[in-house]
C-alpha atoms as a printed R data frame, in Angstrom:
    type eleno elety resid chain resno       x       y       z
1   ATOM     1    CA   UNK     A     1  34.744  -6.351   4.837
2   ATOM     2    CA   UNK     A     2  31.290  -7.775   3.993
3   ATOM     3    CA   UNK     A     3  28.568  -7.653   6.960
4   ATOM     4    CA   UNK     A     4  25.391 -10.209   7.892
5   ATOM     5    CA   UNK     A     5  21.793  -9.219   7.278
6   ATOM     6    CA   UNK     A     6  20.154  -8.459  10.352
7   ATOM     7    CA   UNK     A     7  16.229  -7.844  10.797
8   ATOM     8    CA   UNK     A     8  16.602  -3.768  10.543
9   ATOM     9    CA   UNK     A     9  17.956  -4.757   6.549
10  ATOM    10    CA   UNK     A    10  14.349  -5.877   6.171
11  ATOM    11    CA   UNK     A    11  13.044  -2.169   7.263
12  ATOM    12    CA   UNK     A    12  14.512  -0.791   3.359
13  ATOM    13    CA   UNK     A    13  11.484   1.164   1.283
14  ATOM    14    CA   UNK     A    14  10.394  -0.996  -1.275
15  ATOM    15    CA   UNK     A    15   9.910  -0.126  -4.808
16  ATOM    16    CA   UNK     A    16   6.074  -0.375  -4.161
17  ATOM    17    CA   UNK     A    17   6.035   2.522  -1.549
18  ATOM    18    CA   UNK     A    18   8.910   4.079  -3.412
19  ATOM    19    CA   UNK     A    19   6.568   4.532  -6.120
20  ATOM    20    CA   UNK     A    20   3.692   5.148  -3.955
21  ATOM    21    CA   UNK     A    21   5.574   8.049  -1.943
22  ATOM    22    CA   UNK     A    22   6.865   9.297  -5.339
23  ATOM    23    CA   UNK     A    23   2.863   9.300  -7.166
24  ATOM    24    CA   UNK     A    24   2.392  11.547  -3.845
25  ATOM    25    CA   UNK     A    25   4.793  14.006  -4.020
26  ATOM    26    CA   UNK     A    26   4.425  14.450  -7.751
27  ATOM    27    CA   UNK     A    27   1.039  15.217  -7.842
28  ATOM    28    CA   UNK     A    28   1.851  17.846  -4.861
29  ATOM    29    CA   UNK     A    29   4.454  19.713  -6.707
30  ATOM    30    CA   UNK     A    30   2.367  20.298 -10.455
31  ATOM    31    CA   UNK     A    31  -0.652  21.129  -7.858
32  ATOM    32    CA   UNK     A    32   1.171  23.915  -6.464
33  ATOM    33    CA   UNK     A    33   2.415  24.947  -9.426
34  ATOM    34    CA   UNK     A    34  -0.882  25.233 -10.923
35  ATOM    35    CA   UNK     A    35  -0.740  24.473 -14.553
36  ATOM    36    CA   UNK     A    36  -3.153  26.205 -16.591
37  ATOM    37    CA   UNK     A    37  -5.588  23.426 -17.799
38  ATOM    38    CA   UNK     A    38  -6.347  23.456 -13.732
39  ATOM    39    CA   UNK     A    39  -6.468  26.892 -13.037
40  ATOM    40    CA   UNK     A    40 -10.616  26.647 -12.849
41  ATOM    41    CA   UNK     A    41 -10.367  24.187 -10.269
42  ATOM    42    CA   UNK     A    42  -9.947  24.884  -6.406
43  ATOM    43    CA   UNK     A    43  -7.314  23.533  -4.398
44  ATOM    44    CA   UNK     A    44  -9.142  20.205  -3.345
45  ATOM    45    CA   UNK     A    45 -10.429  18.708  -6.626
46  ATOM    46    CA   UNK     A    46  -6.978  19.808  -8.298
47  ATOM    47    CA   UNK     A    47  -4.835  18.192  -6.041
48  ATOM    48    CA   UNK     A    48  -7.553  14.917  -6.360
49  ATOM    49    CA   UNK     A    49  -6.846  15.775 -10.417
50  ATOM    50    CA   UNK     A    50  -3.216  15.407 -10.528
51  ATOM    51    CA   UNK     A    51  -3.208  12.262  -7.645
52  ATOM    52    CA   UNK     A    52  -5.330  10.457 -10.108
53  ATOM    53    CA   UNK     A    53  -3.217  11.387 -13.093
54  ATOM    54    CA   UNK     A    54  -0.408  10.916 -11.785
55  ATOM    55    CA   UNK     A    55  -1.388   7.584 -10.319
56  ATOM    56    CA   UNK     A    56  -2.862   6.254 -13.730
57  ATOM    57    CA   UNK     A    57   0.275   7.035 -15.714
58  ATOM    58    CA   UNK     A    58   2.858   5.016 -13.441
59  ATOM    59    CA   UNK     A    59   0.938   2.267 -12.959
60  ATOM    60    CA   UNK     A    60   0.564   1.919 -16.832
61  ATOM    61    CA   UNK     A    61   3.869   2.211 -17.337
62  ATOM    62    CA   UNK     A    62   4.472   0.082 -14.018
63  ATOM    63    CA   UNK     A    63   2.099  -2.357 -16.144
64  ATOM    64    CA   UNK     A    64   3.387  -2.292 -19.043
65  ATOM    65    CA   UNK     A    65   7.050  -3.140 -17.341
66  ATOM    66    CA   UNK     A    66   5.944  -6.207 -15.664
67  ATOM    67    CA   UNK     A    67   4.313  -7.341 -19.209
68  ATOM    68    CA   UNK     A    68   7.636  -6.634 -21.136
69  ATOM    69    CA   UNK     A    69   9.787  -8.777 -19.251
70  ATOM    70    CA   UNK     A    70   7.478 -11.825 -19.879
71  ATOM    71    CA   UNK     A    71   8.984 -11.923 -23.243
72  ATOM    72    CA   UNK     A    72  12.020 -13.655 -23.358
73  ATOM    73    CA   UNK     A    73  13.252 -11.392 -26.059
74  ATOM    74    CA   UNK     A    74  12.900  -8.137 -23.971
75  ATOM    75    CA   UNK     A    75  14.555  -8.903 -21.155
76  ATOM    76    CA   UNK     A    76  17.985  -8.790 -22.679
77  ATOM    77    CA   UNK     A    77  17.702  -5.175 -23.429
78  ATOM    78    CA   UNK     A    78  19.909  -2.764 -21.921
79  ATOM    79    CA   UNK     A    79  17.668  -1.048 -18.445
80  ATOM    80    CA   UNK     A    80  17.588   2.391 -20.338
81  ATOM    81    CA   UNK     A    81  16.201   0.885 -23.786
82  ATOM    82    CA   UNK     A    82  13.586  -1.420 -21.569
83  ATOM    83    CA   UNK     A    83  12.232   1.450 -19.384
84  ATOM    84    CA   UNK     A    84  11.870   4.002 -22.181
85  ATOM    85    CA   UNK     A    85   9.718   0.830 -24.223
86  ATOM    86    CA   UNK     A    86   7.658   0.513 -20.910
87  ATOM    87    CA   UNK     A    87   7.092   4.490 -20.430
88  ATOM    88    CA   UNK     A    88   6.277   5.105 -24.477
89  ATOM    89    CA   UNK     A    89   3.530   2.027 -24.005
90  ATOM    90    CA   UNK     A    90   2.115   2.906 -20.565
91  ATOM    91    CA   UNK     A    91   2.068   7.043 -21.969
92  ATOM    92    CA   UNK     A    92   0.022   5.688 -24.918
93  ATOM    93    CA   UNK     A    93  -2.079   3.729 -22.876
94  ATOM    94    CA   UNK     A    94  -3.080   6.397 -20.314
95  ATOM    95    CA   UNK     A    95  -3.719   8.951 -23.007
96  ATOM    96    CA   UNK     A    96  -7.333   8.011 -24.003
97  ATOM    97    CA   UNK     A    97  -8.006   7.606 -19.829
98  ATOM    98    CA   UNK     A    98  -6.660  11.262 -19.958
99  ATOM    99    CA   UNK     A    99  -8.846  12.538 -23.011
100 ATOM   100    CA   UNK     A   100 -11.825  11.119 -21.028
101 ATOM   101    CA   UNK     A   101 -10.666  12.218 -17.694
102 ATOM   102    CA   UNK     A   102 -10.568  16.220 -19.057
103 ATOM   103    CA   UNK     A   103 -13.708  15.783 -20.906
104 ATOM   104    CA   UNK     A   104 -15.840  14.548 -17.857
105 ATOM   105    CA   UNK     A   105 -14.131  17.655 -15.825
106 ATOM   106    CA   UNK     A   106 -14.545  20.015 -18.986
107 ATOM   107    CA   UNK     A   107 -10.673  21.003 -18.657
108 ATOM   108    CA   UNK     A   108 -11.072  20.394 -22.949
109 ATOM   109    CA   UNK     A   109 -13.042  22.894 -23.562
110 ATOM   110    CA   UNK     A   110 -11.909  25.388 -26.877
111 ATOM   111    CA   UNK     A   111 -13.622  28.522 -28.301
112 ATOM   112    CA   UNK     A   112 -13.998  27.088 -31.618
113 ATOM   113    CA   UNK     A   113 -14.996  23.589 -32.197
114 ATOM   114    CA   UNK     A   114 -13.426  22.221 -35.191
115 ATOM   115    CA   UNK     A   115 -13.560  18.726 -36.580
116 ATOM   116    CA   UNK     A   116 -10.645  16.317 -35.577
117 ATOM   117    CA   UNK     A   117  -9.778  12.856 -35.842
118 ATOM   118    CA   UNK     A   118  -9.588  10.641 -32.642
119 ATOM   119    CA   UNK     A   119  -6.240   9.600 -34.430
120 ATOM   120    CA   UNK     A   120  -5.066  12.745 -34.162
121 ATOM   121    CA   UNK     A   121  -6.223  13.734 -31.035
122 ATOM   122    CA   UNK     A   122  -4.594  10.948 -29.516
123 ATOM   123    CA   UNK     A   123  -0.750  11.828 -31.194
124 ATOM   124    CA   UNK     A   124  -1.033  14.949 -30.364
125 ATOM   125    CA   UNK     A   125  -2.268  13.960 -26.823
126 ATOM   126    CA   UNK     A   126   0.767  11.822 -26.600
127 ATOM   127    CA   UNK     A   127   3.274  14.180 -27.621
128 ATOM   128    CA   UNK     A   128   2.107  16.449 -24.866
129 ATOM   129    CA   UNK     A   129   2.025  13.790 -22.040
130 ATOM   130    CA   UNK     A   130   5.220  12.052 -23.234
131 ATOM   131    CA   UNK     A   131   8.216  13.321 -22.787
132 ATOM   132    CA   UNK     A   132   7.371  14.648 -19.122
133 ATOM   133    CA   UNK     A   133   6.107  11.278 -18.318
134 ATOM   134    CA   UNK     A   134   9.137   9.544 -19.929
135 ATOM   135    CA   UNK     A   135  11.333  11.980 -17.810
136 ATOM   136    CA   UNK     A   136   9.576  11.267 -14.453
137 ATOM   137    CA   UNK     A   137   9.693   7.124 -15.009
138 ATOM   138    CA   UNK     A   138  13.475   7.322 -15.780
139 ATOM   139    CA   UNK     A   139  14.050   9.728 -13.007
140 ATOM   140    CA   UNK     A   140  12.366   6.899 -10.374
141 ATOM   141    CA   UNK     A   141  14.263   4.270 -11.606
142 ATOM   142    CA   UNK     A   142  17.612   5.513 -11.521
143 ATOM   143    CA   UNK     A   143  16.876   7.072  -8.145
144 ATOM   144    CA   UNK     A   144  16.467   3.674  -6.759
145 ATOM   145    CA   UNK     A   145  18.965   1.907  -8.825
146 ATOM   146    CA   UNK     A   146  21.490   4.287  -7.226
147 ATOM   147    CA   UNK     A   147  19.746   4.190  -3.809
148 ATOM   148    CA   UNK     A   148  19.762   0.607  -3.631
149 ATOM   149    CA   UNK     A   149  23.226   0.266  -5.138
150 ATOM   150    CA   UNK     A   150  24.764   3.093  -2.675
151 ATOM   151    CA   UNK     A   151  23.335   1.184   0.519
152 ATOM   152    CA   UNK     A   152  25.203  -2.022  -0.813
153 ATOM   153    CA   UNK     A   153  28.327   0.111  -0.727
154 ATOM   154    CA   UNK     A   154  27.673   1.487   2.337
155 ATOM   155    CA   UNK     A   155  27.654  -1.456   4.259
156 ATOM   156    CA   UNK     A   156  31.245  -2.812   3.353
157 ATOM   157    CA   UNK     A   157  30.332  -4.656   0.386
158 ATOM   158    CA   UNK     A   158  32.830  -2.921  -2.725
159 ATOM   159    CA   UNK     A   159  30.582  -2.694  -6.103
160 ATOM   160    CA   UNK     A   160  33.223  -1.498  -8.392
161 ATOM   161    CA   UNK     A   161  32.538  -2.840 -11.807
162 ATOM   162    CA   UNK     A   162  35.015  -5.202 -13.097
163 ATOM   163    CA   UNK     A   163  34.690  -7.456 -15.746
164 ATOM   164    CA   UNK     A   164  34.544  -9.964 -13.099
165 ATOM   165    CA   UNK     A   165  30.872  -8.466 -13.267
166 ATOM   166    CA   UNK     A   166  29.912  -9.779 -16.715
167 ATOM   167    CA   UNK     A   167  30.726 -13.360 -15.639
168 ATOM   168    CA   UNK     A   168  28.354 -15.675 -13.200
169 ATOM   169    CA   UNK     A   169  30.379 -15.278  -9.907
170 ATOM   170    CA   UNK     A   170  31.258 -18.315  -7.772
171 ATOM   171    CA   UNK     A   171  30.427 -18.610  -3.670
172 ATOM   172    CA   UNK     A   172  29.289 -21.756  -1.296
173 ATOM   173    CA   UNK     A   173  26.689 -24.028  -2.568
174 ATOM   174    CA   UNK     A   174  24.888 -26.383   0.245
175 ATOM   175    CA   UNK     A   175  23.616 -29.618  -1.010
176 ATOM   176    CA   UNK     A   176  20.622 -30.271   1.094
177 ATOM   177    CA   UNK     A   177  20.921 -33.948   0.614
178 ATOM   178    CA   UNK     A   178  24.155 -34.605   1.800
179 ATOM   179    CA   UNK     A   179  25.433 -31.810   3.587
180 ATOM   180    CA   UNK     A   180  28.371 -31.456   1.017
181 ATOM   181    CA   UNK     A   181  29.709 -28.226   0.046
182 ATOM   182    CA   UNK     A   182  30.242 -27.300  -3.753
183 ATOM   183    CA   UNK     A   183  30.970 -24.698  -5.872
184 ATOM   184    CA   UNK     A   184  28.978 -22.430  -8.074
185 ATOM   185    CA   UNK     A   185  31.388 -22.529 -11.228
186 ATOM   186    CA   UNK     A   186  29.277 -24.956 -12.892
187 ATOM   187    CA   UNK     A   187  26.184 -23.136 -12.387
188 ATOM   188    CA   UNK     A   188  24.570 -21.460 -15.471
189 ATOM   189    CA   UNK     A   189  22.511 -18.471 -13.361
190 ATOM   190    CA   UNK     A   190  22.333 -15.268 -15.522
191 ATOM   191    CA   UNK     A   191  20.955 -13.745 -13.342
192 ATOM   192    CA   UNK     A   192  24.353 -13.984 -11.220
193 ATOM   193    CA   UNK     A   193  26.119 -11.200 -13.453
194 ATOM   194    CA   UNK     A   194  24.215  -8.362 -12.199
195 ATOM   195    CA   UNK     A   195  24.985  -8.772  -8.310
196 ATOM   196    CA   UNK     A   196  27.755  -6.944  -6.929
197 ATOM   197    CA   UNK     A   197  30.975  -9.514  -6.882
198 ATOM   198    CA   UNK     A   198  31.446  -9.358  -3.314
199 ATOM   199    CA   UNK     A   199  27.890 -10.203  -2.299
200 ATOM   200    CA   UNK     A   200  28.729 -14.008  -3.722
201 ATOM   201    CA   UNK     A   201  26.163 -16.037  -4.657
202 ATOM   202    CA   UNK     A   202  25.097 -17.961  -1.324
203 ATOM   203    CA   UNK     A   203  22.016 -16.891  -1.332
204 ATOM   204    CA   UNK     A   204  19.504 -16.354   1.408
205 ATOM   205    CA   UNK     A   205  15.716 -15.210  -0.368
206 ATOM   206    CA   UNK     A   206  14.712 -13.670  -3.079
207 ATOM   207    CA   UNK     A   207  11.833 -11.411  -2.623
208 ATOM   208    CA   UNK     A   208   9.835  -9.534  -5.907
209 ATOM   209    CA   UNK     A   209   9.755  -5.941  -6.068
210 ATOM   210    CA   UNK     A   210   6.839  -5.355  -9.343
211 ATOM   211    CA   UNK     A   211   9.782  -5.371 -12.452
212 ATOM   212    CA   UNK     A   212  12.634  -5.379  -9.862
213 ATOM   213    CA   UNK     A   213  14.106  -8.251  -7.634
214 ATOM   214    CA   UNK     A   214  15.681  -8.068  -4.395
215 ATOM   215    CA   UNK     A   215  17.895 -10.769  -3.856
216 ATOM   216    CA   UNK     A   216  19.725 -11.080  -0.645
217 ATOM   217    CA   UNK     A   217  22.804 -13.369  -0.297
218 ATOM   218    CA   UNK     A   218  24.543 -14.120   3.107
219 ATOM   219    CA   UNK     A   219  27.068 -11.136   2.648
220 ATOM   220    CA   UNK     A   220  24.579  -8.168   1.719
221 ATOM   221    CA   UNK     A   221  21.403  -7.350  -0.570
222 ATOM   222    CA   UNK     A   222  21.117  -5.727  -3.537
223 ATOM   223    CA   UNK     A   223  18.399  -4.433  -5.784
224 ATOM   224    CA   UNK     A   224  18.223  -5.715  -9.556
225 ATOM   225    CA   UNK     A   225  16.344  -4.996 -12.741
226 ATOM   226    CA   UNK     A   226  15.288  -8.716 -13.385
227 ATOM   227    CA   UNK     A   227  12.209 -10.536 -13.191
228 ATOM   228    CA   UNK     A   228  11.641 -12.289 -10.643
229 ATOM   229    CA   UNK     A   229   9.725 -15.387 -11.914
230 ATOM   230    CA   UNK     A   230  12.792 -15.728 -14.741
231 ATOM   231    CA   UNK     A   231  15.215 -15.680 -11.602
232 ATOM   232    CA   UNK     A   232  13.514 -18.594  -9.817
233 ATOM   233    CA   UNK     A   233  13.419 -20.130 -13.334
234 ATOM   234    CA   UNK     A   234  16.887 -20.251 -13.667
235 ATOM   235    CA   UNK     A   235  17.988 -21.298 -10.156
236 ATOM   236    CA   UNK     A   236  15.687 -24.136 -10.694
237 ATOM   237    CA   UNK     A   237  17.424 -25.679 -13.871
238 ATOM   238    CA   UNK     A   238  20.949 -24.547 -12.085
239 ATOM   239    CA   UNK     A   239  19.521 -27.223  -9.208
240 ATOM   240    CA   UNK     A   240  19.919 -24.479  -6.558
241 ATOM   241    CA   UNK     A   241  18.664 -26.224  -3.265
242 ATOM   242    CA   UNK     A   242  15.843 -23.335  -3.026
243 ATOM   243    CA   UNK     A   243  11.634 -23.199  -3.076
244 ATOM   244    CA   UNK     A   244   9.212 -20.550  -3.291
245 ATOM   245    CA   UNK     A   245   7.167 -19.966  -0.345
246 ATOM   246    CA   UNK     A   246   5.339 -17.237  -1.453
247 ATOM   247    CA   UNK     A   247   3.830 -15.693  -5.274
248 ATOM   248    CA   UNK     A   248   7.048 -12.981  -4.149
249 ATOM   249    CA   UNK     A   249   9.301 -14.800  -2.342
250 ATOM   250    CA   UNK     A   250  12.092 -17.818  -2.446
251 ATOM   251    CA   UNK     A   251  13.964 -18.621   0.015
252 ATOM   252    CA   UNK     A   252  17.447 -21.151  -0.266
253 ATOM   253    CA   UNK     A   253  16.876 -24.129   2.001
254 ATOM   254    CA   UNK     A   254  20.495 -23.992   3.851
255 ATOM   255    CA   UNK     A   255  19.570 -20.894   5.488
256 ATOM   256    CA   UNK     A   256  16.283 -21.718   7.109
257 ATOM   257    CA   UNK     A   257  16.671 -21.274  11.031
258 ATOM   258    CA   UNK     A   258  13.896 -22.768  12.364
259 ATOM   259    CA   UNK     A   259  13.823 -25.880  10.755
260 ATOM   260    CA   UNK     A   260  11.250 -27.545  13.181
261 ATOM   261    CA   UNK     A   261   7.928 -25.685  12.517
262 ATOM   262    CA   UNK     A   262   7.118 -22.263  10.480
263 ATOM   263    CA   UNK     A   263   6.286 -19.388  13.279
264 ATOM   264    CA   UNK     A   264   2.616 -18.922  14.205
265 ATOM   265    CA   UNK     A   265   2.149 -16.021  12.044
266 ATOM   266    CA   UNK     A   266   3.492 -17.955   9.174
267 ATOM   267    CA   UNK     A   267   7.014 -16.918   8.660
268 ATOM   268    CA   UNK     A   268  10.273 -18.664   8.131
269 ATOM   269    CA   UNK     A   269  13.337 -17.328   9.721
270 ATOM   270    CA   UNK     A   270  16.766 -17.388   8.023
271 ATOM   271    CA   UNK     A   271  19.632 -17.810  10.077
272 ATOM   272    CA   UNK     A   272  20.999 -14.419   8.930
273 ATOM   273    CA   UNK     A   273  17.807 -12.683  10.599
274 ATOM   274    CA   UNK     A   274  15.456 -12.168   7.653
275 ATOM   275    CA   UNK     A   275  11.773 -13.078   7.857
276 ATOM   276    CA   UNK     A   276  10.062 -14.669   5.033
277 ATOM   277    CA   UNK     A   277   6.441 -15.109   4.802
278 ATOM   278    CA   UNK     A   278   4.548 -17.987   3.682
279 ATOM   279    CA   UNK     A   279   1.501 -18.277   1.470
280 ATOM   280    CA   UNK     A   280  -1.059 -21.054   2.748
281 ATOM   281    CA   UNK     A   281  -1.003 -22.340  -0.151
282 ATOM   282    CA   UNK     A   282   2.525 -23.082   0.235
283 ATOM   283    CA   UNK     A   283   2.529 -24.228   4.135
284 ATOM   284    CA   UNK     A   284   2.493 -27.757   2.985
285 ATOM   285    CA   UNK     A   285   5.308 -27.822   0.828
286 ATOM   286    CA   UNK     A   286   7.393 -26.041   3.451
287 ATOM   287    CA   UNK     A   287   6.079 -28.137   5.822
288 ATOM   288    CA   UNK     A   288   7.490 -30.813   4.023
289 ATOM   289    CA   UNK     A   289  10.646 -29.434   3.757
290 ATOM   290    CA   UNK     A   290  11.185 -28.596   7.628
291 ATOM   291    CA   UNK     A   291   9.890 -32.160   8.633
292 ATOM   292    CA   UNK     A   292  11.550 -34.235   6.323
293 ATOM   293    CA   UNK     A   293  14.921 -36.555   6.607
């Protein structure tokens, strides 16, 4: 039993605020636990210490993600092998931030000043701030891969892995032209293989999550480790009736609702409930699209 999106589908944390909340609560926990190189500090400027720590390393790793999978040769990794690539870079690339972070705060500070290389410095650096960091970034994203993938299950839709999975999966495809129904067998979508089989492949939107995509299909949603630009790439040469509306969204033409006009606030409506925005500098195109034969 699969069931329909609804608008309270739409109301799911985002990997944004996931990461957001998770910058938040990390930097609480090592402040109460009060490391040594903070002891000096009071309560206020070491909880301000960590935030900004904290919020410098995951958004260079969270950088250096959405950089990776802009080379064509990277994105076929295996998740594990891509995120510990992304978390090495974005550890390396905080470290000299970090360096001048301590320095400015004079958390550095030694008894005896001897002579050291900044090339040194900076491996040592990095094989302090590492492996925690490393630990923390593959702790996020398997939390969400598992949240994500445990709400598809919950709402009727079975995820056991087959290896049905491995193959593109077949569902309706609307041809906006004509009205005709065909089938997805002849469609080369990689992208395809890493959806759940029983959410199909009619698909609804497709909304960018930084390195993840959330694609929702007429039977469920589902959270994927796939860039999102790549994934409108390849419905495009399939010829999936689709456009993007928005620099983070696409939407498939067969399920727009309101076909007459977009909303005042600038939102499209799919028939299965979800709400798209749209970019002005997209209106026209949709506009097209809605007003057209």
């Amino acid at each position: 039993m699969t069931s329909k999106l609804d608008s309270s589908s739409t109301q799911n944390l985002s990997w944004p605020k996931f990461l957001a909340y998770s910058v938040v609560c990390i930097a609480t926990v090592i402040t109460l636990l009060n490391p040594s190189s903070t002891q000096e500090l009071s309560i206020v400027p070491r909880a301000a210490f960590w935030l900004i720590q904290v919020s410098l390393l995951l958004t260079m790793m969270q950088l250096m993600q959405l950089g990776l999978q802009q080379l064509n040769s990277i994105v076929g990794w295996p998740v594990f092998a891509q995120l510990v690539l992304s978390g090495l870079l974005g550890a390396a690339l905080f470290v000299p931030i970090g360096i001048s972070l301590d320095r400015h705060l004079g958390l550095d500070q030694v008894t005896v000043a001897l002579p050291q290389d900044w090339h040194l410095e900076f491996f040592e650096e990095l094989a302090f701030v590492s492996p925690p960091a490393l630990a923390a970034w593959l702790g996020l994203n398997a939390i969400r891969l598992k949240t994500d993938f445990d709400a598809v299950r919950d709402k009727g839709v079975v995820v056991t892995k087959t290896d049905e999975d491995l193959k593109p999966h077949t569902g309706p495809l609307e041809n906006q032209a004509d009205g005709k129904t065909g089938d997805t067998d002849s469609l080369k979508v990689p992208f395809f293989a890493l959806l759940p089989t029983a959410l199909g492949t009619d698909l609804v939107a497709l909304s960018a999550e930084l390195h993840y995509t959330r694609v929702y299909t007429a039977a469920g949603e589902a959270l994927i480790f796939y860039p999102f630009g790549r994934a409108i790439e390849e419905l495009k040469e399939a010829g999936y009736p689709g456009l993007q509306v928005h620099r983070s969204h696409w939407i498939a033409q067969v399920h727009i609702l309101q076909k007459k006009r977009l909303s005042s606030r600038g939102f499209l409506q799919m028939d299965t409930g979800l709400k798209i925005p749209v970019s002005r500098r997209r209106k026209n195109d949709v506009s097209q699209i809605l007003t057209g034969p």
